[in-house]
Short mmCIF file of C-alpha atoms and ligand atoms in Angstrom, two decimals:
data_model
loop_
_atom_site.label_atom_id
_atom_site.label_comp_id
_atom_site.label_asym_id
_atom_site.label_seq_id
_atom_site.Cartn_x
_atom_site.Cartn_y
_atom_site.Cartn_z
CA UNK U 1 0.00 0.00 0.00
CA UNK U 2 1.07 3.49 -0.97
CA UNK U 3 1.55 6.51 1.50
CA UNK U 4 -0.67 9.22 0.48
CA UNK U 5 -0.39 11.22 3.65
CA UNK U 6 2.38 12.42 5.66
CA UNK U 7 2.25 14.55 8.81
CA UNK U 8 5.87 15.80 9.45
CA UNK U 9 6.59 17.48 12.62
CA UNK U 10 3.84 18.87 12.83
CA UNK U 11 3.19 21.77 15.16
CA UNK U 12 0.68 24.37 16.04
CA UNK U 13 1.26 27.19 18.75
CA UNK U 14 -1.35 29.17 19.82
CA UNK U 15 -0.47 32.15 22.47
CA UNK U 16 3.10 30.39 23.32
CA UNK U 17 0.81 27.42 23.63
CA UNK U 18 1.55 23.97 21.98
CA UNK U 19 -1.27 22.62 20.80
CA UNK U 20 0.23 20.23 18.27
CA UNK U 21 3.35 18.94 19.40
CA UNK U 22 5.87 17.59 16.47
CA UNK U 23 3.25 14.69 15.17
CA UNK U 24 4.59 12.45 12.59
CA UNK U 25 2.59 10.08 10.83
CA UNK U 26 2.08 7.99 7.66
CA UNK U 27 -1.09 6.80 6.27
CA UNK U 28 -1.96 4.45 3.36
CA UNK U 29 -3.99 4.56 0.48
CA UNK U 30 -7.07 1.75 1.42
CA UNK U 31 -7.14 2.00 5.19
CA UNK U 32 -9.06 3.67 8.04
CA UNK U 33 -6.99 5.60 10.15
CA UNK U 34 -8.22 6.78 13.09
CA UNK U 35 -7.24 9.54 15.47
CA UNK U 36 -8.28 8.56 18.78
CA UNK U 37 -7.71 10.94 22.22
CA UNK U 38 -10.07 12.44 24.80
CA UNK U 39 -11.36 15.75 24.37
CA UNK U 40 -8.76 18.43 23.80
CA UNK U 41 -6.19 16.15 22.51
CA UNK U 42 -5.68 18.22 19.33
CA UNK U 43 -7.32 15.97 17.16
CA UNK U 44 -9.69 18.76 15.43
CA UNK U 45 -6.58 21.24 15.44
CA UNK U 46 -4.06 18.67 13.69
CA UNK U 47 -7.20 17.86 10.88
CA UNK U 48 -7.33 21.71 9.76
CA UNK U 49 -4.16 21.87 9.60
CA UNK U 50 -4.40 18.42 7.06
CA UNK U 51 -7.04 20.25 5.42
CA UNK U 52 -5.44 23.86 5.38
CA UNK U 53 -7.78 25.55 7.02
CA UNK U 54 -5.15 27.00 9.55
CA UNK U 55 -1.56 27.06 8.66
CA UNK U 56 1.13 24.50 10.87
CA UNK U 57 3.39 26.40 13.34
CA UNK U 58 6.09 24.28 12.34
CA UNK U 59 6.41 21.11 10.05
CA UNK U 60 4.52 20.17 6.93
CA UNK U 61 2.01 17.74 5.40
CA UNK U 62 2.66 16.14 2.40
CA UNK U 63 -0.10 15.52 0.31
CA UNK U 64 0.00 12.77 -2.69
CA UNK U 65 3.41 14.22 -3.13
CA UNK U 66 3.02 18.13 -2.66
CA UNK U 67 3.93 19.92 0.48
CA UNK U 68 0.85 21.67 2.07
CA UNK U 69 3.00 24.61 2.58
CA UNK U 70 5.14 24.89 -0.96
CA UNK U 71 2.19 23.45 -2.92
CA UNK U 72 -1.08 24.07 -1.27
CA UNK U 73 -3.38 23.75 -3.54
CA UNK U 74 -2.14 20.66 -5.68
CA UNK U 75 -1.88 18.98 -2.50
CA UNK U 76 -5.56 20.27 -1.09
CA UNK U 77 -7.10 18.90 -4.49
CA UNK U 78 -6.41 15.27 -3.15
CA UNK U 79 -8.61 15.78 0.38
CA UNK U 80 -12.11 15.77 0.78
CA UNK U 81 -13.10 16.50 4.44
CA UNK U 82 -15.81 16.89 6.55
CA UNK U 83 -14.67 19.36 9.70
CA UNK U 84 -16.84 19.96 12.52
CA UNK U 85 -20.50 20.80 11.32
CA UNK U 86 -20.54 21.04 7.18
CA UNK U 87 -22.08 23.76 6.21
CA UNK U 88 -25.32 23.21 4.15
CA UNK U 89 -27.95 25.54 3.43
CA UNK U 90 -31.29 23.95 4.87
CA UNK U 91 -33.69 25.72 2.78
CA UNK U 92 -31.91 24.14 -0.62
CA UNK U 93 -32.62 20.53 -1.67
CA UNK U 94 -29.98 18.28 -0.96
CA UNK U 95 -29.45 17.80 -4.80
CA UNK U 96 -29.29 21.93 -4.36
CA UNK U 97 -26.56 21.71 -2.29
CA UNK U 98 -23.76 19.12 -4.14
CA UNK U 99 -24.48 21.49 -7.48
CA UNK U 100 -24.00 24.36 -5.05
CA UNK U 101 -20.40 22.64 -3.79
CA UNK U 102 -19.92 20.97 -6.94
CA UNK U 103 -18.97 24.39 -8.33
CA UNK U 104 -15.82 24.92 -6.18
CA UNK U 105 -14.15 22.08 -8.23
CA UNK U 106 -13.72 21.98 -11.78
CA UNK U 107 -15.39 19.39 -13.98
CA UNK U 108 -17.75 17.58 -11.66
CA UNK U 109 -20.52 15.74 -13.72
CA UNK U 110 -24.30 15.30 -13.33
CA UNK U 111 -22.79 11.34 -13.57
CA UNK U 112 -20.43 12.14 -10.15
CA UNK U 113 -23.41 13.52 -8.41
CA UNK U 114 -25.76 10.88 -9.04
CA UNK U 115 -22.76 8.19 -8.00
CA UNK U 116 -21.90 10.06 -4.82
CA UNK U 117 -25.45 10.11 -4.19
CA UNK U 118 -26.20 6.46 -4.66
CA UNK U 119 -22.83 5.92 -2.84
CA UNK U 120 -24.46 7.32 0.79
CA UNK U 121 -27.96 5.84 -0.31
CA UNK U 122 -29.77 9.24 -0.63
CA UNK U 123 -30.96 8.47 -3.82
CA UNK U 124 -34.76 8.52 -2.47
CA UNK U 125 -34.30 11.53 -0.46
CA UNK U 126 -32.10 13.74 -2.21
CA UNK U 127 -34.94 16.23 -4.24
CA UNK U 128 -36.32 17.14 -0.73
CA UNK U 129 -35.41 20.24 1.64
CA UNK U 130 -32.01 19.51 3.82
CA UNK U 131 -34.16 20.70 6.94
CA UNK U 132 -36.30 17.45 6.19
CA UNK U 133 -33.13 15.97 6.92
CA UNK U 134 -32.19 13.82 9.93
CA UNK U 135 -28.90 14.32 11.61
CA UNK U 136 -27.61 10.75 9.47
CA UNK U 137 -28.66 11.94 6.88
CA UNK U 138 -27.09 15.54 7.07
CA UNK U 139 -23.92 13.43 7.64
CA UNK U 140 -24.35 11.45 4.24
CA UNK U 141 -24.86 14.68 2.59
CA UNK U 142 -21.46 16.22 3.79
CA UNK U 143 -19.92 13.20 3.20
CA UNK U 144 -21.46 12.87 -0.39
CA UNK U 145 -20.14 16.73 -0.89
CA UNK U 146 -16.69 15.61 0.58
CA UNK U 147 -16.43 12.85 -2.07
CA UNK U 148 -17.74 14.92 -5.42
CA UNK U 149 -14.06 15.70 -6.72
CA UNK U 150 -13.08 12.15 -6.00
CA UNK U 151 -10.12 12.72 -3.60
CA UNK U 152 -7.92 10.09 -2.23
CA UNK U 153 -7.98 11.17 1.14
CA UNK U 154 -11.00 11.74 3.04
CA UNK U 155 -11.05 13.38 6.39
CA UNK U 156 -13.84 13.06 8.97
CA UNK U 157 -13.47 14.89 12.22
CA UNK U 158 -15.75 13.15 14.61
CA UNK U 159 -18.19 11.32 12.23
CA UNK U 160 -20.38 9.16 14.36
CA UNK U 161 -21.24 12.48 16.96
CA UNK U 162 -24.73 12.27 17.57
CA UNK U 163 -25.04 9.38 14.91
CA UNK U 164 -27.46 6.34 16.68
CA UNK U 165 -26.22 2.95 16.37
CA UNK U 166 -27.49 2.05 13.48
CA UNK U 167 -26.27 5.40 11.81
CA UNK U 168 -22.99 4.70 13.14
CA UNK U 169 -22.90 1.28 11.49
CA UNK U 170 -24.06 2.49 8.48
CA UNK U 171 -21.12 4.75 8.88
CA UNK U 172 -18.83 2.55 9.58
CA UNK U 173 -19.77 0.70 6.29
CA UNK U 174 -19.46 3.52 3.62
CA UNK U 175 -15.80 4.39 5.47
CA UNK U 176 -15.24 0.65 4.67
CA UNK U 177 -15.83 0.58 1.52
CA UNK U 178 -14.55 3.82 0.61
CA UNK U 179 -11.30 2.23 2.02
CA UNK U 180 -11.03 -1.30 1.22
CA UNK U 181 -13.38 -1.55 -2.70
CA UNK U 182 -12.59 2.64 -3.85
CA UNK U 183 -8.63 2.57 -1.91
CA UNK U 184 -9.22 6.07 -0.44
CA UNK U 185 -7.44 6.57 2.55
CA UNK U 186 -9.88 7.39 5.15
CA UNK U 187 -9.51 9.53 8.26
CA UNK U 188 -11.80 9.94 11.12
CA UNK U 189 -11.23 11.17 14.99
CA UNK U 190 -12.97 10.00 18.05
CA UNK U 191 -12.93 10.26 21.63
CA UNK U 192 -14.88 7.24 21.67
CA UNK U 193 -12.25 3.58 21.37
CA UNK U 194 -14.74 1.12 21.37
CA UNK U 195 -16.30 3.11 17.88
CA UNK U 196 -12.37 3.42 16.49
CA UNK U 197 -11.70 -0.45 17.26
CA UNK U 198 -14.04 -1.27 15.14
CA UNK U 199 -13.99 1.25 12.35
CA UNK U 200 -10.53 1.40 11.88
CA UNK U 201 -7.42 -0.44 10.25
CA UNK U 202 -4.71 1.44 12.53
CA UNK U 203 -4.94 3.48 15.50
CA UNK U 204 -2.91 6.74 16.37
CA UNK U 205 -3.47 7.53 19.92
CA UNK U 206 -3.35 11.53 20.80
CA UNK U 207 -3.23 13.19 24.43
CA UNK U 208 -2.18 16.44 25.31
CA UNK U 209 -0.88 17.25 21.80
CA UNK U 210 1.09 14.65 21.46
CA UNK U 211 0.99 11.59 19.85
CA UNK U 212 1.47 8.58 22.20
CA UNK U 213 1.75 5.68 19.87
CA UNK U 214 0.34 3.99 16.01
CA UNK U 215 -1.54 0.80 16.66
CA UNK U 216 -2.56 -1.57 14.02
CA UNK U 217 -5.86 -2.78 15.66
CA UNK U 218 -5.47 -6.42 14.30
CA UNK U 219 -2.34 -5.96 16.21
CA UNK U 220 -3.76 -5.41 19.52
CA UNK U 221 -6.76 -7.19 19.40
CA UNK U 222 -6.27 -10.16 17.74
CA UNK U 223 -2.41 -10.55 19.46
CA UNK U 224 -0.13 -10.51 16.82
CA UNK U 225 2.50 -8.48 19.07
CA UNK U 226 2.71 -8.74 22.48
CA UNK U 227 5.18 -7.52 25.17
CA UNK U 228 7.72 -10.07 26.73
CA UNK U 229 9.28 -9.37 30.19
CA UNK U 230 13.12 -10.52 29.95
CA UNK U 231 14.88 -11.30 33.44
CA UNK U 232 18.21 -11.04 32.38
CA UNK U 233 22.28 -10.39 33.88
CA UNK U 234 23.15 -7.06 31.75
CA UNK U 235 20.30 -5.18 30.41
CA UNK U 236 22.98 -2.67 28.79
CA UNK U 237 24.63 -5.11 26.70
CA UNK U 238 21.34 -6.65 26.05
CA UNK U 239 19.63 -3.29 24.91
CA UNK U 240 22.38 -2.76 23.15
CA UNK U 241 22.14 -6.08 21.11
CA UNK U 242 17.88 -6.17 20.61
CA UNK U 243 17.97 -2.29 19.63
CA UNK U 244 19.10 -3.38 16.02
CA UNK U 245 16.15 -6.03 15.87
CA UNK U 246 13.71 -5.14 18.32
CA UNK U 247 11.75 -2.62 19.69
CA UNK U 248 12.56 -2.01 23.71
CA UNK U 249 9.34 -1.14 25.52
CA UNK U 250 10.94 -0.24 29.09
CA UNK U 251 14.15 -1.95 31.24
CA UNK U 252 15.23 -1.41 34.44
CA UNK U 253 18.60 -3.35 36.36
CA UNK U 254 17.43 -6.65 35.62
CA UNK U 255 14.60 -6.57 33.13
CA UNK U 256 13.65 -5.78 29.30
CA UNK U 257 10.07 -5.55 28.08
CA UNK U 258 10.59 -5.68 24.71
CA UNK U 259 7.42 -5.96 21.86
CA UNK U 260 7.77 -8.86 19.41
CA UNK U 261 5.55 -11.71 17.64
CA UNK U 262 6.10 -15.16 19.46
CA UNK U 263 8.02 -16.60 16.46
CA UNK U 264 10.64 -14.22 17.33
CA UNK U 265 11.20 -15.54 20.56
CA UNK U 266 13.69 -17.91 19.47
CA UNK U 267 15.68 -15.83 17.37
CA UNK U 268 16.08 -13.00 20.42
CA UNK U 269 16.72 -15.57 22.56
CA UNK U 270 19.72 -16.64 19.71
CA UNK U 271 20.91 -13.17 19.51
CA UNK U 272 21.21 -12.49 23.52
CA UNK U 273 23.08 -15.97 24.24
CA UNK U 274 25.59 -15.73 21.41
CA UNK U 275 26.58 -12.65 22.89
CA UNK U 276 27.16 -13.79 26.36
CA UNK U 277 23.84 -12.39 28.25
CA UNK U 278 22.91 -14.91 30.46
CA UNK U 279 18.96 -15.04 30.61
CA UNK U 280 17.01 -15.93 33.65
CA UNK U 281 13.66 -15.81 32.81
CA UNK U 282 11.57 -14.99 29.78
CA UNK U 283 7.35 -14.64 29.85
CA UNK U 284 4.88 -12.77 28.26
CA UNK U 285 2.91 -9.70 29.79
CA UNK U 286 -0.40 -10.00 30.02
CA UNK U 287 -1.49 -8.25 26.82
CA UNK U 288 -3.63 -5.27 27.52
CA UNK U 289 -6.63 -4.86 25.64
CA UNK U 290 -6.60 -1.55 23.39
CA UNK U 291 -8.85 -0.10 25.65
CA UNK U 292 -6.92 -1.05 28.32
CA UNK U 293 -3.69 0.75 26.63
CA UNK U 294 -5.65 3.90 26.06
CA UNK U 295 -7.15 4.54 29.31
CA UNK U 296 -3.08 4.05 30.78
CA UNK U 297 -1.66 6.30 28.02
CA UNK U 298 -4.16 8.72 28.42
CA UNK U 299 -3.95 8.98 32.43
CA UNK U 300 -7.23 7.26 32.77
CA UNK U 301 -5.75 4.21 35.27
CA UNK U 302 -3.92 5.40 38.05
N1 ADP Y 1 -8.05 28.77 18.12
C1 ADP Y 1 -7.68 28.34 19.32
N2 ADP Y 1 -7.22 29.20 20.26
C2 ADP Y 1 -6.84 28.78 21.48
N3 ADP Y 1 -6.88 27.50 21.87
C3 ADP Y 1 -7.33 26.58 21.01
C4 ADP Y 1 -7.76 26.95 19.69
N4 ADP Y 1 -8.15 25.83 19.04
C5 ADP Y 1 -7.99 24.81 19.92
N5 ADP Y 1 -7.51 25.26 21.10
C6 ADP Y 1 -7.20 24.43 22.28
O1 ADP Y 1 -6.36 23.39 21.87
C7 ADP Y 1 -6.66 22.18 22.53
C8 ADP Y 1 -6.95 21.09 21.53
O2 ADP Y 1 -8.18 21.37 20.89
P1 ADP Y 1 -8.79 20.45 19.75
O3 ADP Y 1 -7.80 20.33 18.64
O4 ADP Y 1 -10.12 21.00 19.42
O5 ADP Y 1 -8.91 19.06 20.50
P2 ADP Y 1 -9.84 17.79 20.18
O6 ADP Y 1 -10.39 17.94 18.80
O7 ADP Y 1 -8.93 16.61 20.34
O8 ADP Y 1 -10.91 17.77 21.22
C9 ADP Y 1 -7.83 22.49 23.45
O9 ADP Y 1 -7.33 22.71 24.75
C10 ADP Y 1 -8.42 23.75 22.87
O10 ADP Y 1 -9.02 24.53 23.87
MG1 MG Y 2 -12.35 17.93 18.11
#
């Protein structure tokens, strides 16, 4: 899968405040990422800076190839977004209101509206007034507006607020197939986990600005990684010798927790023998759930 997205060091100050703080990320043509963090993470602040509606402090997006800030607006042609409420006029038709957006792009089609529209099944609804309109279906209609130039990356800010189930798994299945059948990459934010666990290919976690770690959800939940507590004679020599292979979670004087798949078990346990480290005990830590991993990263558990 190809990047399409790159967030590089990006920062946003606001009054000598960081608000952003240095956030790099990737993200992949065909998957649902998801920003996840409790309110006042930064999650809305670092999408309008994806989207350009404020400029970064400091670092740069790169955008199907074009820098945000050299190139804005051959890198803004490849997002579609829908940030905080979209604004549609209530009094127009919701057919009104794509040929209404559909003129801020060049060369959108009668044949793209009626494809967008069929995409978020409005089809029946779309010749009546947008204040007819339930709060899904207002949601469809941004999201069909969002989609008219056919961008490759889609941006949701908080999709599913005020959605009811049903509307969220509706949802949840156009961002699916946008992603997986059409290869958009999608992006959504949520406070919410147990919503991003099961919307979303990979997880970034935000708090405070930060951003305190990438997840692939298949990863967590279905335990394809887990952590490893090592009990072991010299944790310096042995950081020293997993650092090229592995990635080090924490150590103290006698112990590594280090992340790996199972099948690499052997082959650490190779590499920390041949070089003399004499290992006392080896187990895995009890995996915490994604949920679980939030609520700690997030200061939820004390
Ligand atoms: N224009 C602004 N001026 C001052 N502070 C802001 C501004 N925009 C956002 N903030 C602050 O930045 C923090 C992150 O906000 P936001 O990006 O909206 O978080 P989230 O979307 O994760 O809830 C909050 O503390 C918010 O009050
Ligand atoms: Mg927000």
């Amino acid at each position: 899968m190809k990047t399409i997205i790159e967030l590089r060091g990006l920062t946003k100050k606001i009054n000598g405040r960081t608000i952003v703080d240095d956030i790099h990320l990737s993200i992949k043509e065909g998957e649902v990422f998801g920003l996840l963090g409790p309110n006042g993470a930064g999650k809305t602040t670092t999408i309008r800076m994806m989207v350009g509606l404020i400029k970064p402090s400091q670092g740069d997006v790169q955008i199907a190839g074009y820098s945000v800030k050299k190139s804005f607006e051959k890198a803004i042609e490849n997002i579609g977004a829908v940030v905080e409420n979209p604004e549609m006029y209530s009094y127009l038709t919701g057919y009104e209101n794509l040929v209404h957006f559909s003129r801020m792009h060049k060369g959108i089609k009668k044949k793209r509206m009626l494809e967008v529209i069929q995409l978020v099944g409005l089809e029946e609804r779309i010749h009546d007034k947008v204040k007819t309109y339930s709060l899904g279906m207002r949601q469809r209609l941004g999201l069909a507006q969002a989609l008219l130039h056919k961008p490759k990356v889609l941006i949701l800010d908080e999709p599913t607020n005020g959605l009811d189930p049903a509307g969220i798994r509706e949802m949840r299945d156009y961002l699916n197939h946008l992603a997986h059948e059409e290869n958009i990459a999608v992006i959504v934010s949520s406070h919410l986990l147990s919503e991003m666990e099961k919307m979303c290919d990979r997880i970034a976690i935000m708090n405070k600005g930060c951003l305190v770690g990438v997840e692939s959800v298949e990863g967590i939940v279905r335990g394809k990684e887990q952590k490893w507590l090592i009990y072991i004679d010299d944790v310096k020599k042995a950081e020293r010798i997993l650092n090229e292979n592995t990635f080090i979670h924490t150590s103290d004087d006698s112990s590594i927790t280090l992340k790996a798949k199972r099948e690499d078990i052997p082959f650490v346990v190779h590499a920390l023998v041949n070089e003399g480290c004499n290992i006392y005990e080896i187990s895995p830590v009890k995996k915490a759930s994604l949920e679980e991993e939030f609520l700690m990263l997030t200061g939820g558990v004390q």
